[in-house]
Amino acid sequence: MRKILKTASMITLPFALLVLAYLGADRTQGLTEPQLDLLSMAPYPIFLIGGVLAWKFNRSREFFLLLVFALTLASLQYLPQAGAVTGKIPLNDLLLLISMVLPANILIFSFFKERGILSMWGMTRIGVIAAQAAGAVWLMKPEQQTLLHQWGKDLLPFSLERYTSLSQAALFLVLLAAIRLVYKQISRPSSQDVSFLAVLLGMGFVLHQTFDPLLVAVFWAVSGIILIISIIQDSYSMAFSDELTGLPSRRALKQDMLKLGMNYAIAMLDIDFFKKFNDKYGHDTGDDVLKLVASILREVTGGGKAFRYGGEEFTILFPGKSTSEVMPHLEQLREKVAGRGFTLRGKGRRKGKGKNRSKSGSTRAGKTIHITVSIGIAQKNEKNKTPDAVMKAADTALYRAKKKGRNCVSK
């Protein structure tokens, strides 16, 4: 249930901010001239804050997207004024370029993995952005007007001009980027891709309208806020979630232990013979087993919350519970793990060569094995008055469970 609520909030928050931006933009009509000037400049400090956070947490995709948003906003705010003097930069041509550049960059960045901002990959992305800027400057030259206007022509045998200001080429790029981000979100959920999708749709909405500088400023500012939230969410997830299993990490465990009240129980759980299993079938298969056990622990009943403690060990906190109250739930959990078969995949698991490789390879493909766990449980009492003491007592109980023959719960 907690995971469902967390996922729902991750998905809805960026789009809720877009709705607030739309409602807020309607209220800008009564602002004074100095207030409007301040509003038009508001996105830049937001982009700067986002860029610093992205740099600090090595979030290169957000960093470069914020850079693109800053460049496009500056272009919309200042180049048409220059064009009014020189007659060289029509606003419609600028809008046509930006409506294609933004979705194209979101699409391109969706394929890039996170790399260092100043790494070779980071320099490549800077080169891509610089090349786009140079190409845009070249296309806006008077002698290239015919080529630029080709991008604004209809690709379909009918016109959509009645319904949107976006060219069909821009609509195609927006649709392509949206499909890519939705596919990524379905295959591997990420707050980053949800945020990218939100800013893509927000940008599309603004450019779909008749050009409104205030609407642009409001939505660009909110897009920067959405990307900042994405940086914070992903950085928090990396710090407090175990990357392999998806369970809260040991750091999150320490935080939650500080919140425990007067009564609580703590369980320590260990996968039986995991080292031998790893040696026999390989670390990749061992990782799959850890994921399987974690998926079962995530559904623990009795008000428990599971954490990955380290290696093959897990911890479950039961706030407000005693050992007698949680024992049935731990027995149910133990039986569920033991009853869940694990089928070996049909590919080699070892990194080694020759005899060892074939031993752990396809000859065991399709074989079903069963995993068992041992569990130790302890509660706060006169002897164990702190969470650390209770955890140590639970760890001692875990060793008793192993001495009893494993696949059991001990207190």
XYZ file of C-alpha atoms in Angstrom:
411
model
C 0.000 0.000 0.000
C 2.832 2.396 0.893
C 4.527 1.670 -2.415
C 1.293 2.333 -4.329
C 0.809 5.689 -2.589
C 4.441 6.632 -3.183
C 4.186 5.751 -6.883
C 0.894 7.639 -7.229
C 2.349 10.783 -5.657
C 5.465 10.511 -7.856
C 3.287 10.372 -10.980
C 0.672 12.985 -10.054
C 2.868 15.708 -8.517
C 4.474 17.020 -11.762
C 1.106 17.177 -13.527
C -0.513 18.829 -10.513
C 2.157 21.539 -10.739
C 1.265 22.055 -14.408
C -2.393 22.539 -13.447
C -1.333 25.093 -10.811
C 0.792 26.862 -13.436
C -2.218 27.098 -15.732
C -4.425 28.469 -12.950
C -1.694 30.869 -11.841
C -1.124 32.181 -15.357
C -4.750 33.351 -15.463
C -4.088 35.546 -12.444
C -1.196 37.462 -13.998
C -3.432 39.895 -15.861
C -3.770 42.197 -12.852
C -0.035 42.454 -12.141
C 1.815 45.765 -12.378
C 4.612 46.334 -14.891
C 7.443 45.793 -12.323
C 5.737 42.608 -11.148
C 5.464 41.349 -14.723
C 9.152 42.103 -15.297
C 10.009 40.174 -12.135
C 7.837 37.250 -13.260
C 9.543 37.118 -16.655
C 12.924 36.786 -14.899
C 11.744 34.218 -12.327
C 12.665 31.109 -14.353
C 16.377 31.970 -14.468
C 17.162 31.643 -10.731
C 15.085 28.448 -10.744
C 17.178 27.097 -13.616
C 20.357 28.141 -11.774
C 19.298 26.360 -8.567
C 18.335 23.289 -10.568
C 21.648 23.346 -12.423
C 23.637 23.532 -9.181
C 21.663 20.643 -7.670
C 22.019 18.598 -10.863
C 25.778 19.259 -10.831
C 26.114 18.321 -7.170
C 24.127 15.091 -7.507
C 25.518 14.248 -10.967
C 22.119 14.372 -12.679
C 23.334 15.151 -16.162
C 20.015 14.673 -17.966
C 18.280 17.310 -15.834
C 21.328 19.579 -16.035
C 21.369 19.681 -19.825
C 17.592 19.913 -20.133
C 17.613 22.896 -17.763
C 20.312 24.427 -19.953
C 18.166 23.935 -23.062
C 15.136 25.463 -21.324
C 17.202 28.489 -20.262
C 18.511 29.014 -23.806
C 15.079 28.699 -25.403
C 13.509 31.083 -22.881
C 16.239 33.665 -23.443
C 15.743 33.288 -27.202
C 12.000 33.914 -26.930
C 12.442 36.910 -24.625
C 15.313 38.733 -26.338
C 15.757 37.651 -29.958
C 12.395 38.975 -31.208
C 13.302 42.394 -29.757
C 16.563 42.261 -31.669
C 14.603 41.207 -34.730
C 12.350 44.238 -34.431
C 15.431 46.376 -35.002
C 17.270 44.265 -37.559
C 14.269 42.629 -39.216
C 16.117 39.294 -39.298
C 14.436 37.170 -36.603
C 10.659 36.766 -37.044
C 8.920 35.443 -33.937
C 7.070 32.738 -35.875
C 10.358 31.309 -37.181
C 11.764 31.278 -33.652
C 8.666 29.503 -32.298
C 8.876 26.945 -35.092
C 12.476 26.133 -34.186
C 11.886 25.977 -30.427
C 8.801 23.786 -30.820
C 11.027 21.204 -32.494
C 14.225 21.696 -30.475
C 12.629 21.082 -27.064
C 10.875 17.750 -27.783
C 13.885 16.618 -29.832
C 16.208 17.199 -26.856
C 13.847 15.478 -24.420
C 13.715 12.527 -26.817
C 17.505 12.446 -27.249
C 18.206 12.716 -23.509
C 15.755 9.879 -22.802
C 18.194 7.517 -24.549
C 21.254 8.769 -22.668
C 22.343 7.135 -19.427
C 23.467 9.200 -16.476
C 27.096 10.192 -16.979
C 29.348 12.802 -15.453
C 28.585 16.315 -16.625
C 32.262 16.975 -17.378
C 32.935 13.453 -18.677
C 33.396 12.610 -22.353
C 29.655 11.872 -22.549
C 28.908 15.220 -20.929
C 31.113 17.027 -23.412
C 29.298 15.176 -26.204
C 25.950 16.467 -24.945
C 27.314 20.005 -24.731
C 28.471 19.552 -28.313
C 24.985 18.408 -29.352
C 23.402 21.478 -27.741
C 26.013 23.797 -29.278
C 25.436 22.218 -32.702
C 21.685 22.806 -32.359
C 22.262 26.435 -31.404
C 24.591 26.938 -34.381
C 22.087 25.232 -36.676
C 19.267 27.429 -35.371
C 21.308 30.603 -35.976
C 22.093 29.433 -39.509
C 18.453 28.568 -40.272
C 17.268 32.000 -39.110
C 19.411 33.784 -41.662
C 17.284 35.507 -44.344
C 18.802 33.394 -47.120
C 17.736 30.175 -45.309
C 14.096 31.210 -44.816
C 12.867 28.837 -47.498
C 14.624 25.846 -45.913
C 13.333 26.752 -42.439
C 9.774 27.071 -43.665
C 9.946 23.555 -45.062
C 9.820 22.321 -41.460
C 6.549 24.175 -40.976
C 4.810 22.541 -43.908
C 2.156 19.872 -43.408
C 3.369 16.294 -43.405
C -0.159 14.905 -43.549
C -2.604 15.394 -46.430
C -4.692 17.707 -44.236
C -4.000 20.793 -42.131
C -4.209 21.112 -38.322
C -3.777 24.881 -38.330
C -7.328 25.385 -37.014
C -6.528 23.398 -33.888
C -2.931 24.199 -32.949
C -0.092 26.606 -33.578
C 2.377 23.720 -33.570
C 3.667 22.456 -36.900
C 3.003 18.830 -37.769
C 6.743 18.127 -37.507
C 6.731 19.498 -33.941
C 3.618 17.486 -33.065
C 5.315 14.361 -34.393
C 8.382 14.986 -32.200
C 6.199 15.637 -29.124
C 4.263 12.419 -29.770
C 7.449 10.426 -30.365
C 9.074 11.722 -27.171
C 5.880 11.063 -25.162
C 5.660 7.472 -26.423
C 9.312 6.907 -25.548
C 8.893 8.260 -22.003
C 5.674 6.320 -21.351
C 7.354 3.126 -22.569
C 10.315 3.716 -20.245
C 7.993 4.434 -17.333
C 6.059 1.197 -17.903
C 9.189 -0.931 -18.245
C 11.118 0.728 -15.411
C 9.290 3.367 -13.350
C 11.299 6.509 -12.646
C 10.420 9.941 -11.288
C 12.842 11.354 -13.846
C 10.878 10.097 -16.850
C 7.578 11.245 -15.308
C 9.081 14.714 -14.859
C 10.369 14.750 -18.426
C 6.915 13.776 -19.677
C 5.304 16.547 -17.622
C 7.635 19.267 -18.920
C 7.175 17.929 -22.464
C 3.397 18.261 -22.215
C 3.666 21.644 -20.491
C 5.944 22.926 -23.222
C 3.624 21.526 -25.894
C 0.638 23.237 -24.274
C 2.346 26.645 -24.187
C 3.602 26.505 -27.779
C 0.232 25.172 -28.915
C -1.346 28.479 -27.799
C -1.025 31.839 -29.454
C 2.315 33.189 -28.181
C 1.969 34.658 -24.680
C 5.227 35.788 -22.976
C 3.704 35.492 -19.483
C 2.440 31.975 -20.138
C 5.916 31.032 -21.352
C 7.568 32.480 -18.224
C 5.149 30.734 -15.843
C 5.373 27.325 -17.494
C 9.147 27.493 -17.980
C 9.525 28.343 -14.282
C 7.259 25.466 -13.248
C 9.143 23.137 -15.604
C 12.336 24.081 -13.760
C 10.647 23.335 -10.421
C 9.469 19.944 -11.723
C 13.008 19.053 -12.774
C 14.375 20.164 -9.380
C 11.848 17.895 -7.654
C 12.967 15.065 -9.943
C 16.589 15.603 -8.883
C 15.632 15.567 -5.193
C 13.379 12.495 -5.544
C 15.951 10.451 -7.422
C 18.778 11.496 -5.086
C 16.658 10.574 -2.065
C 15.798 7.238 -3.662
C 19.468 6.494 -4.315
C 20.364 7.354 -0.720
C 17.532 5.533 1.030
C 16.590 2.671 -1.314
C 18.542 -0.472 -2.085
C 19.251 -0.448 -5.806
C 19.131 -4.227 -6.264
C 15.995 -5.161 -4.323
C 14.081 -1.881 -4.253
C 13.599 -2.196 -0.484
C 14.508 0.672 1.852
C 18.223 0.574 2.601
C 20.155 0.372 5.857
C 20.296 4.151 5.996
C 16.481 4.286 5.822
C 16.361 1.629 8.541
C 18.446 3.806 10.866
C 16.114 6.745 10.211
C 12.970 4.690 10.917
C 14.483 3.215 14.080
C 14.638 6.746 15.481
C 10.862 7.026 15.034
C 9.965 3.883 16.989
C 7.752 4.478 20.021
C 7.563 2.780 23.404
C 6.675 -0.678 22.120
C 8.043 -2.410 19.071
C 9.556 -5.626 17.774
C 12.420 -6.124 15.339
C 13.050 -9.199 13.212
C 16.333 -10.152 11.540
C 16.064 -12.461 8.542
C 18.794 -14.340 6.690
C 18.663 -16.499 3.527
C 19.852 -20.006 4.384
C 23.076 -21.266 2.772
C 23.213 -18.207 0.531
C 27.006 -18.257 0.183
C 26.958 -21.871 -1.012
C 24.121 -21.004 -3.368
C 26.128 -18.090 -4.794
C 29.213 -20.280 -5.249
C 27.197 -23.000 -6.963
C 24.952 -20.967 -9.274
C 26.769 -17.656 -9.608
C 26.233 -14.130 -8.344
C 23.727 -13.156 -11.031
C 21.393 -15.940 -9.921
C 22.089 -14.948 -6.326
C 20.944 -11.422 -7.140
C 17.736 -12.837 -8.631
C 17.116 -14.761 -5.401
C 17.620 -11.606 -3.343
C 15.059 -9.834 -5.531
C 12.614 -12.719 -5.110
C 12.929 -12.750 -1.323
C 12.656 -8.949 -1.217
C 9.429 -9.046 -3.250
C 7.937 -11.416 -0.660
C 9.201 -9.377 2.295
C 7.626 -6.273 0.803
C 4.223 -7.902 1.372
C 4.841 -8.754 5.035
C 1.688 -8.476 7.140
C 1.187 -7.400 10.736
C 2.189 -3.798 10.172
C 5.814 -4.691 9.431
C 8.181 -2.813 7.147
C 11.090 -4.641 5.519
C 14.589 -3.248 4.879
C 17.690 -4.690 3.288
C 20.282 -4.742 6.041
C 23.176 -5.953 3.898
C 24.230 -8.999 1.887
C 21.599 -11.704 2.361
C 20.296 -10.169 5.613
C 17.044 -8.248 5.960
C 15.388 -6.414 8.839
C 11.687 -5.993 9.568
C 10.374 -3.330 11.956
C 7.051 -3.868 13.730
C 6.093 -0.591 15.484
C 3.695 -1.006 18.403
C 3.905 -4.816 18.323
C 5.172 -7.551 20.633
C 6.936 -10.776 19.624
C 3.807 -12.826 20.341
C 1.774 -10.582 18.017
C 4.203 -10.771 15.096
C 5.172 -14.456 15.346
C 2.207 -15.663 13.217
C 3.048 -13.119 10.532
C 6.715 -14.161 10.479
C 5.755 -17.842 10.274
C 3.479 -17.019 7.368
C 6.325 -15.110 5.725
C 8.778 -17.990 6.246
C 6.319 -20.486 4.720
C 5.682 -18.203 1.771
C 9.391 -17.962 0.973
C 9.886 -21.725 1.333
C 6.897 -22.467 -0.870
C 7.905 -20.118 -3.681
C 9.952 -22.037 -6.244
C 12.787 -20.342 -8.098
C 13.464 -21.483 -11.655
C 17.019 -21.180 -12.931
C 17.390 -19.354 -16.193
C 18.918 -20.879 -19.279
C 22.187 -19.015 -19.408
C 25.556 -19.209 -17.717
C 25.810 -17.443 -14.393
C 29.472 -17.561 -13.551
C 31.976 -15.067 -14.765
C 34.621 -17.775 -15.002
C 35.681 -19.936 -17.906
C 35.802 -23.534 -18.938
C 34.644 -26.182 -16.475
C 33.165 -23.766 -13.945
C 31.193 -21.938 -16.600
C 29.546 -25.012 -18.061
C 28.801 -26.324 -14.584
C 26.578 -23.343 -13.810
C 25.226 -22.852 -17.296
C 22.501 -24.273 -19.436
C 22.727 -27.780 -17.893
C 20.778 -26.361 -14.944
C 18.399 -24.295 -17.069
C 14.788 -24.827 -16.054
C 15.655 -26.469 -12.746
C 13.414 -25.333 -9.881
C 14.977 -24.802 -6.488
C 13.508 -23.670 -3.175
C 14.897 -20.995 -0.888
C 14.434 -20.957 2.864
C 15.037 -18.271 5.450
C 15.824 -18.171 9.170
C 14.300 -15.432 11.312
C 15.135 -14.036 14.730
C 12.705 -11.779 16.596
C 13.044 -9.597 19.711
C 11.070 -6.793 21.332
C 11.773 -3.819 23.536
C 11.838 -4.775 27.218
C 13.681 -4.013 30.451
C 16.801 -5.749 29.180
C 16.754 -4.319 25.652
C 15.716 -0.698 25.971
C 17.032 0.794 22.718
C 16.429 -0.113 19.064
C 20.087 -1.106 18.670
C 19.850 -3.428 21.658
C 16.632 -4.970 20.353
C 18.214 -5.483 16.947
C 21.228 -7.149 18.537
C 18.888 -9.443 20.484
C 17.036 -10.271 17.245
C 20.377 -11.076 15.611
C 21.204 -13.425 18.481
C 17.795 -15.062 18.033
C 18.593 -15.457 14.321
C 21.710 -17.472 15.172
C 19.583 -19.661 17.435
C 17.232 -20.272 14.505
C 20.186 -21.377 12.392
C 21.445 -23.723 15.108
C 17.971 -25.306 15.274
C 18.343 -26.359 11.643
C 17.359 -23.193 9.773
C 14.014 -22.482 8.050
C 12.428 -21.470 11.356
C 11.589 -18.481 13.538
C 13.255 -18.052 16.927
C 12.899 -15.529 19.733
